[in-house]
mmCIF file with all atom_site columns, C-alpha atoms in Angstrom:
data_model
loop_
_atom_site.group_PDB
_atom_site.id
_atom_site.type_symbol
_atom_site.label_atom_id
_atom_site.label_alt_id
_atom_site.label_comp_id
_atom_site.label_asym_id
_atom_site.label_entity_id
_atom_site.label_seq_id
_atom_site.pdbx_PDB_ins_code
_atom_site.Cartn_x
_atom_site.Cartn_y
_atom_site.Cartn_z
_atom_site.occupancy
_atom_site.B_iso_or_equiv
_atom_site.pdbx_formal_charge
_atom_site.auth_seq_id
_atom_site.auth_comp_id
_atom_site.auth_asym_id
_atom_site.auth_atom_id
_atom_site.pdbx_PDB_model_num
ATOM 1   C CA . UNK H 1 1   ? -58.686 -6.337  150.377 1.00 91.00 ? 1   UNK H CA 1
ATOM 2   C CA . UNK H 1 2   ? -58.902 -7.393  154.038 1.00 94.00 ? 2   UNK H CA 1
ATOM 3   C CA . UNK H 1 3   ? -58.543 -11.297 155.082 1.00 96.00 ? 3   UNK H CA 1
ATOM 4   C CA . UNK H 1 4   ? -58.298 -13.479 157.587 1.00 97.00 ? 4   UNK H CA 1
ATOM 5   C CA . UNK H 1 5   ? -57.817 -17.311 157.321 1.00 97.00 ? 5   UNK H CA 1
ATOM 6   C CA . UNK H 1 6   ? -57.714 -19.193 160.524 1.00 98.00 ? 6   UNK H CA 1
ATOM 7   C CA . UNK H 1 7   ? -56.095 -22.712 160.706 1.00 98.00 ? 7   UNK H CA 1
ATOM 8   C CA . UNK H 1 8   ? -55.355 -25.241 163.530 1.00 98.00 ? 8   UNK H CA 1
ATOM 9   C CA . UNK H 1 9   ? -58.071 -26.541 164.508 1.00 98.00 ? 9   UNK H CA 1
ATOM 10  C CA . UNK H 1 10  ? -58.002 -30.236 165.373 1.00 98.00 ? 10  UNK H CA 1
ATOM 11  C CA . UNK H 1 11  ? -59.808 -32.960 167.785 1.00 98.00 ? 11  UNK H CA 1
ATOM 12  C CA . UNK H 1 12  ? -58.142 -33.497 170.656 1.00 98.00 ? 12  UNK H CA 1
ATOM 13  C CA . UNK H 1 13  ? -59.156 -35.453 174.156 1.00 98.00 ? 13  UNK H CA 1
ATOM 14  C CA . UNK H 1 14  ? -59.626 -33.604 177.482 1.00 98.00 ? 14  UNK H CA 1
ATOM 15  C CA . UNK H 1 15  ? -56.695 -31.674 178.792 1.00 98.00 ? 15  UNK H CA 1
ATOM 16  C CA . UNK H 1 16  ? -54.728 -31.498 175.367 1.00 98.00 ? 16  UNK H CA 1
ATOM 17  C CA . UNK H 1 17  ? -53.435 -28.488 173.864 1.00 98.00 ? 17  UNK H CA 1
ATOM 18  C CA . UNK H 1 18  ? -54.252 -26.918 170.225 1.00 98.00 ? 18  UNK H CA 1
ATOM 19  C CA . UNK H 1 19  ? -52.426 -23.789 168.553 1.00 98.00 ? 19  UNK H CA 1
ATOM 20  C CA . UNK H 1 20  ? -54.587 -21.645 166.478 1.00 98.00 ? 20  UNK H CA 1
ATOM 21  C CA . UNK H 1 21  ? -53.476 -19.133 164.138 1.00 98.00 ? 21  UNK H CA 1
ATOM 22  C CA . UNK H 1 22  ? -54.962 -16.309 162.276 1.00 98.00 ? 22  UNK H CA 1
ATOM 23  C CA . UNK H 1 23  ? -53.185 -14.539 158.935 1.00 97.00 ? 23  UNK H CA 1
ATOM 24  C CA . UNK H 1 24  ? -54.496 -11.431 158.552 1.00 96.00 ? 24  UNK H CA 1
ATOM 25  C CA . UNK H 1 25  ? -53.687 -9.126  155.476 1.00 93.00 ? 25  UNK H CA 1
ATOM 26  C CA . UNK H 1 26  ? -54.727 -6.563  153.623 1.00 93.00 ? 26  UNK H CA 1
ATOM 27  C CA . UNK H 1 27  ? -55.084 -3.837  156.585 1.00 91.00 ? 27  UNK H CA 1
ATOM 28  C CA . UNK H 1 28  ? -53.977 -0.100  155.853 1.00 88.00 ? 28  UNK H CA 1
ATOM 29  C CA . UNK H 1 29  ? -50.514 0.931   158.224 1.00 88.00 ? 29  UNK H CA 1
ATOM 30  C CA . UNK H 1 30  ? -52.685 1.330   160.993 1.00 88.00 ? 30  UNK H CA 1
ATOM 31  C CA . UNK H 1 31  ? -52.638 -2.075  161.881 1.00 89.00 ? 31  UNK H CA 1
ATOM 32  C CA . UNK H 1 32  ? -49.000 -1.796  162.878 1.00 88.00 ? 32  UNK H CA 1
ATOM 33  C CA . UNK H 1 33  ? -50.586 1.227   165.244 1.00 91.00 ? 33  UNK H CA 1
ATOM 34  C CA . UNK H 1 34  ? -53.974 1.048   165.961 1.00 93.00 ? 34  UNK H CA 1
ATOM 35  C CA . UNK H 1 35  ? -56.497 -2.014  166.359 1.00 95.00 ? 35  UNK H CA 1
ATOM 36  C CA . UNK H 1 36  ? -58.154 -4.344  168.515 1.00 96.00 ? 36  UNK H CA 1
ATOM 37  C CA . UNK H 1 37  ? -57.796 -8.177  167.814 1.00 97.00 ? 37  UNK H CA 1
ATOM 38  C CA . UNK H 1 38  ? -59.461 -10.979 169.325 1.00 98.00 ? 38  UNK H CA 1
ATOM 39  C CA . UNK H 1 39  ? -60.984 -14.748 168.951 1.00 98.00 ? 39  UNK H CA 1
ATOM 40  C CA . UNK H 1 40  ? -63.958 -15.629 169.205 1.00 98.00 ? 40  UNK H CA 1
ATOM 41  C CA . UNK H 1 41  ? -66.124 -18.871 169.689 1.00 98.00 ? 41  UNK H CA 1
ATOM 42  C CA . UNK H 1 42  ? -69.624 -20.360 168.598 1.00 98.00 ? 42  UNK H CA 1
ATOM 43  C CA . UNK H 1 43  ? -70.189 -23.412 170.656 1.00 97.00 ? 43  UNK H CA 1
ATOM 44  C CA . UNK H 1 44  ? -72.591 -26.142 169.203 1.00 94.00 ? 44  UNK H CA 1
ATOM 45  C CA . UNK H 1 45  ? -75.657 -24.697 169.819 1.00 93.00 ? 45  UNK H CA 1
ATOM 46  C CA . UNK H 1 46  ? -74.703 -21.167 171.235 1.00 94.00 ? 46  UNK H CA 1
ATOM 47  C CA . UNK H 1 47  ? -74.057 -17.659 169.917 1.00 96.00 ? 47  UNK H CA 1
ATOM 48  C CA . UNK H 1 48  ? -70.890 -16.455 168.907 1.00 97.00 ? 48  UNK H CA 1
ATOM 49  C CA . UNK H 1 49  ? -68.665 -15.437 172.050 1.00 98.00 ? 49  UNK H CA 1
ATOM 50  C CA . UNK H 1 50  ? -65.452 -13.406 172.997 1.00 98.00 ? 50  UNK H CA 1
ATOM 51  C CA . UNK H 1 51  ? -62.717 -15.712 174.076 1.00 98.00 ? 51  UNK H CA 1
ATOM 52  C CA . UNK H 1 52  ? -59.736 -13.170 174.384 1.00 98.00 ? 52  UNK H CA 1
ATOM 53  C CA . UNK H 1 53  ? -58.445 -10.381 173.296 1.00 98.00 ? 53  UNK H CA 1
ATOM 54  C CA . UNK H 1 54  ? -55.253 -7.920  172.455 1.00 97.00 ? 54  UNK H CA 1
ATOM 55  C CA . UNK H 1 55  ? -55.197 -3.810  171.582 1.00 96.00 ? 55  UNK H CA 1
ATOM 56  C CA . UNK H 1 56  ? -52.176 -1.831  170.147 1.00 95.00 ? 56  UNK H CA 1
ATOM 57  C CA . UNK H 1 57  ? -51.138 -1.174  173.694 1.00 94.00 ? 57  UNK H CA 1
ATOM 58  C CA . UNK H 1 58  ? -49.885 -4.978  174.376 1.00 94.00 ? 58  UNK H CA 1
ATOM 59  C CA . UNK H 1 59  ? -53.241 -5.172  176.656 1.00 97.00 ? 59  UNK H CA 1
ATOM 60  C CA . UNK H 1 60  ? -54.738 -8.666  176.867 1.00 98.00 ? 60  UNK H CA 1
ATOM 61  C CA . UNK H 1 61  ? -58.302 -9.948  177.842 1.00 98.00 ? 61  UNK H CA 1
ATOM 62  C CA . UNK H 1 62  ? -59.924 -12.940 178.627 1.00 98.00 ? 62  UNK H CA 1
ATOM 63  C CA . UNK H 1 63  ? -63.261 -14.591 179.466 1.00 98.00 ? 63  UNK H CA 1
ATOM 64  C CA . UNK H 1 64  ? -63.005 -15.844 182.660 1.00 97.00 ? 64  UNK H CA 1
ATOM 65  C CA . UNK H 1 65  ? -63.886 -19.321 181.411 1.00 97.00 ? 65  UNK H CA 1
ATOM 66  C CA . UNK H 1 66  ? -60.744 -19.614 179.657 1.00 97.00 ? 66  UNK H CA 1
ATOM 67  C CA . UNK H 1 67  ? -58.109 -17.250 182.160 1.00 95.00 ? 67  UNK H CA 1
ATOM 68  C CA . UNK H 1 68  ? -55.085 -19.328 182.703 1.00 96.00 ? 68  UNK H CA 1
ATOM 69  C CA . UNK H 1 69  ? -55.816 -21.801 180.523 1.00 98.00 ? 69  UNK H CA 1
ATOM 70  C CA . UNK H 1 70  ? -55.367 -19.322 176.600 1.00 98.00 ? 70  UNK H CA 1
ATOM 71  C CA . UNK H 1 71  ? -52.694 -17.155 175.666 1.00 98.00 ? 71  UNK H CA 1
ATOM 72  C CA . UNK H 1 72  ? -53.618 -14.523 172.625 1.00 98.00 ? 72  UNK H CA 1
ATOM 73  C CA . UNK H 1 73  ? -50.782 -12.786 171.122 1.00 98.00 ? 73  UNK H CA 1
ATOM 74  C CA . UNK H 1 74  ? -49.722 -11.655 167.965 1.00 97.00 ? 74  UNK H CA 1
ATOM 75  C CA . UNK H 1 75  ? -46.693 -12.574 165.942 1.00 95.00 ? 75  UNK H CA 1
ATOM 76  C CA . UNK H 1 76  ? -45.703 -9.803  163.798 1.00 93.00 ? 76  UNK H CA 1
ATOM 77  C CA . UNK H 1 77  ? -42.854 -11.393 162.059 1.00 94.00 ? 77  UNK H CA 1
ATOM 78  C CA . UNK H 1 78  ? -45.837 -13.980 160.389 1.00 95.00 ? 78  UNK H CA 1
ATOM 79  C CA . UNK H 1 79  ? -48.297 -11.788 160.274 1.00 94.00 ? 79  UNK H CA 1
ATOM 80  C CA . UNK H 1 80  ? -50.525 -13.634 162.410 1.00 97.00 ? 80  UNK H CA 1
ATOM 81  C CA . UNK H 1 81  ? -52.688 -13.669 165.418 1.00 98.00 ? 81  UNK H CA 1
ATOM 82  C CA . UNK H 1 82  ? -52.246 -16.994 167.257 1.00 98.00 ? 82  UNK H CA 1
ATOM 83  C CA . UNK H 1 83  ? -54.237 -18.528 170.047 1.00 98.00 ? 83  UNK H CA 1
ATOM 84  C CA . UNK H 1 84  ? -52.454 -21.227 172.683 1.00 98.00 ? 84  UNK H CA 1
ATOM 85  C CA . UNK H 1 85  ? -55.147 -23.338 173.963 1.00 98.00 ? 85  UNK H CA 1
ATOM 86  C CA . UNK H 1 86  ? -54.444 -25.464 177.379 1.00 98.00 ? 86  UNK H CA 1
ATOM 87  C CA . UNK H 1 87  ? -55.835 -27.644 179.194 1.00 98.00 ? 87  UNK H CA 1
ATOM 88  C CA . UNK H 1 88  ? -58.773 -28.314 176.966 1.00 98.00 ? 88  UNK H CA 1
ATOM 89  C CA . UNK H 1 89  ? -62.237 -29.302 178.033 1.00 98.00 ? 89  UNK H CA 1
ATOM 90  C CA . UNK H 1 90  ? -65.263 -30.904 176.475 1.00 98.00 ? 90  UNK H CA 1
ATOM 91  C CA . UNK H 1 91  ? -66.752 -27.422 176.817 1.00 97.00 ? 91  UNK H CA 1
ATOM 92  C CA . UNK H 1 92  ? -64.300 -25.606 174.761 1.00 98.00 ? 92  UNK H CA 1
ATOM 93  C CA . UNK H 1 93  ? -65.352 -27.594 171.554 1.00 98.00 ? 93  UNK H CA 1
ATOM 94  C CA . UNK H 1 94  ? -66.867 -24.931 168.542 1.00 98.00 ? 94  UNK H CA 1
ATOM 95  C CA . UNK H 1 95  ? -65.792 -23.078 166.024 1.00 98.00 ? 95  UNK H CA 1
ATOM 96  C CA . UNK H 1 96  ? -63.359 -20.523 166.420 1.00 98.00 ? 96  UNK H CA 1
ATOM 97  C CA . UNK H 1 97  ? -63.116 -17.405 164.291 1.00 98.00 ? 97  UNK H CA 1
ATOM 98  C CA . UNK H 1 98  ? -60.941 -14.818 164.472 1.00 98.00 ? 98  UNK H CA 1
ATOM 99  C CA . UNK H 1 99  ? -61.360 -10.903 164.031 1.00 98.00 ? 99  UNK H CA 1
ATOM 100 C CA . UNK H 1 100 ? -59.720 -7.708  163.312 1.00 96.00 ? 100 UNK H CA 1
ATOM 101 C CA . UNK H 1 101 ? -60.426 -3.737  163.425 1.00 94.00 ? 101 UNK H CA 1
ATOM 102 C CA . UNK H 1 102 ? -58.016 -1.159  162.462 1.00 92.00 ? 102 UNK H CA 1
ATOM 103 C CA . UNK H 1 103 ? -58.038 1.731   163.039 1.00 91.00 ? 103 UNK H CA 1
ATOM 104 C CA . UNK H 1 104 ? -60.550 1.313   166.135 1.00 91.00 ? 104 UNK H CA 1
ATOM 105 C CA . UNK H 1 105 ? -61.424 3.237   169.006 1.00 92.00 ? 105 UNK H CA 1
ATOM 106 C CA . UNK H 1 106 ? -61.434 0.581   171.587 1.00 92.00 ? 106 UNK H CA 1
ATOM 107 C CA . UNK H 1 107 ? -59.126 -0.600  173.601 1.00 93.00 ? 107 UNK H CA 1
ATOM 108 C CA . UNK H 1 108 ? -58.505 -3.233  176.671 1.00 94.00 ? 108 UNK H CA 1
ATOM 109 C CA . UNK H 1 109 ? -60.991 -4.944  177.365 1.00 95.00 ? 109 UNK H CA 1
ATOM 110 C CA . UNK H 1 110 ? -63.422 -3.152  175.007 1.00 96.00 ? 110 UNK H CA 1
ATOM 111 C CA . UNK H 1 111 ? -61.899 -5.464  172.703 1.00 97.00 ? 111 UNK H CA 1
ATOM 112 C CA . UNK H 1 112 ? -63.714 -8.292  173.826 1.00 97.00 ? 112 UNK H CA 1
ATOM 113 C CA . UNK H 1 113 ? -66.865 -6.546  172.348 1.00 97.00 ? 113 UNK H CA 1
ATOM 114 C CA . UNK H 1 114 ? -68.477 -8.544  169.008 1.00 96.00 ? 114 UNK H CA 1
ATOM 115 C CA . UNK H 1 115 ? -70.231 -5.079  168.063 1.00 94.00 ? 115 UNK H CA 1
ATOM 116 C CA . UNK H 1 116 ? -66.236 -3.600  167.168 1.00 94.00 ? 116 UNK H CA 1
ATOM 117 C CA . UNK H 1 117 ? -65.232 -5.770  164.755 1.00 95.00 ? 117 UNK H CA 1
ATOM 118 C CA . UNK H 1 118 ? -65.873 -5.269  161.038 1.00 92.00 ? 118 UNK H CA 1
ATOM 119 C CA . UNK H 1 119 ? -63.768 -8.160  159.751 1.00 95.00 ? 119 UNK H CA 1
ATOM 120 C CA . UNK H 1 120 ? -63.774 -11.738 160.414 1.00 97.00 ? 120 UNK H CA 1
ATOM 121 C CA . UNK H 1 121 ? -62.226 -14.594 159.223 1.00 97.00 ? 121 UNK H CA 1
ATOM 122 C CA . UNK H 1 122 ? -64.707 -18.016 158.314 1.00 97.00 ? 122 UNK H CA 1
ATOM 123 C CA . UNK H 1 123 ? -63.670 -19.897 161.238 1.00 97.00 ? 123 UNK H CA 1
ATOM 124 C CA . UNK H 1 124 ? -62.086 -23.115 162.792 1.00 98.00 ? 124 UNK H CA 1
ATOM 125 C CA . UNK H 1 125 ? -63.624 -26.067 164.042 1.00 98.00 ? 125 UNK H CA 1
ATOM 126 C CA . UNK H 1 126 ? -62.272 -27.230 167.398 1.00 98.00 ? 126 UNK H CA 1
ATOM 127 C CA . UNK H 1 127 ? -63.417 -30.519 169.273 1.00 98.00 ? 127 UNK H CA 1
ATOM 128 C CA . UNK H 1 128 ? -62.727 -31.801 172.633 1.00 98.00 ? 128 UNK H CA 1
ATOM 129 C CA . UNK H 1 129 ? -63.850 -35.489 173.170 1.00 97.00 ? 129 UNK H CA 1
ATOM 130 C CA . UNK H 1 130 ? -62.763 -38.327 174.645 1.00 94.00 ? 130 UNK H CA 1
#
């Protein structure tokens, strides 16, 4: 059975820093080989979108709202896919939620795309405030 459980969300004030993290499990071997992963974010108010993104190839995307400022990357050793959020702003508050296809045929920045993932995990809640 596939899951993902996000944790790390927090509060923070403007220009802090938050670590997310994403344990996925339950994937056939092709996760090792083949997949797309990515986070994703519903602000207050908005519809759920791509924040960045990594494929099997060690590519990484990002939304330009968030390029230079996030780092996705996965750490195989834990399992997990982790998100390192800089420089923080009062726009980055929402819920983030993580997701996961293996085997997929995307790839790059493909992976940004909500319509390729078939598992998610229920989110965490990030705020930014002062």
């Amino acid at each position: 059975q596939v899951e993902l459980m996000e944790s790390g969300g927090d509060s923070v004030q403007p220009g802090g820093s938050l670590r997310l993290s994403c344990k996925f499990s339950g994937f056939s071997r092709s996760i090792d080989t083949n997949y797309c992963m990515a986070w994703f974010r519903e602000r207050p108010g908005g519809e759920r979108e791509a924040v960045a993104a990594l494929d099997d190839g060690g590519r990484t995307s990002y939304a330009d709202f968030v390029k230079g400022r996030f780092t996705i990357a996965r750490d195989n050793a834990k399992g997990t896919l982790d998100l390192e959020m800089n420089s923080l702003k009062l726009d980055d508050t929402g819920d983030y939620y993580c997701a996961v296809n293996s085997p997929t045929r995307a790839y790059g920045s493909s992976c940004l795309f909500r319509t390729n993932y078939d598992h998610w995990g229920q989110g965490t809640q990030v705020t930014v405030s002062s």
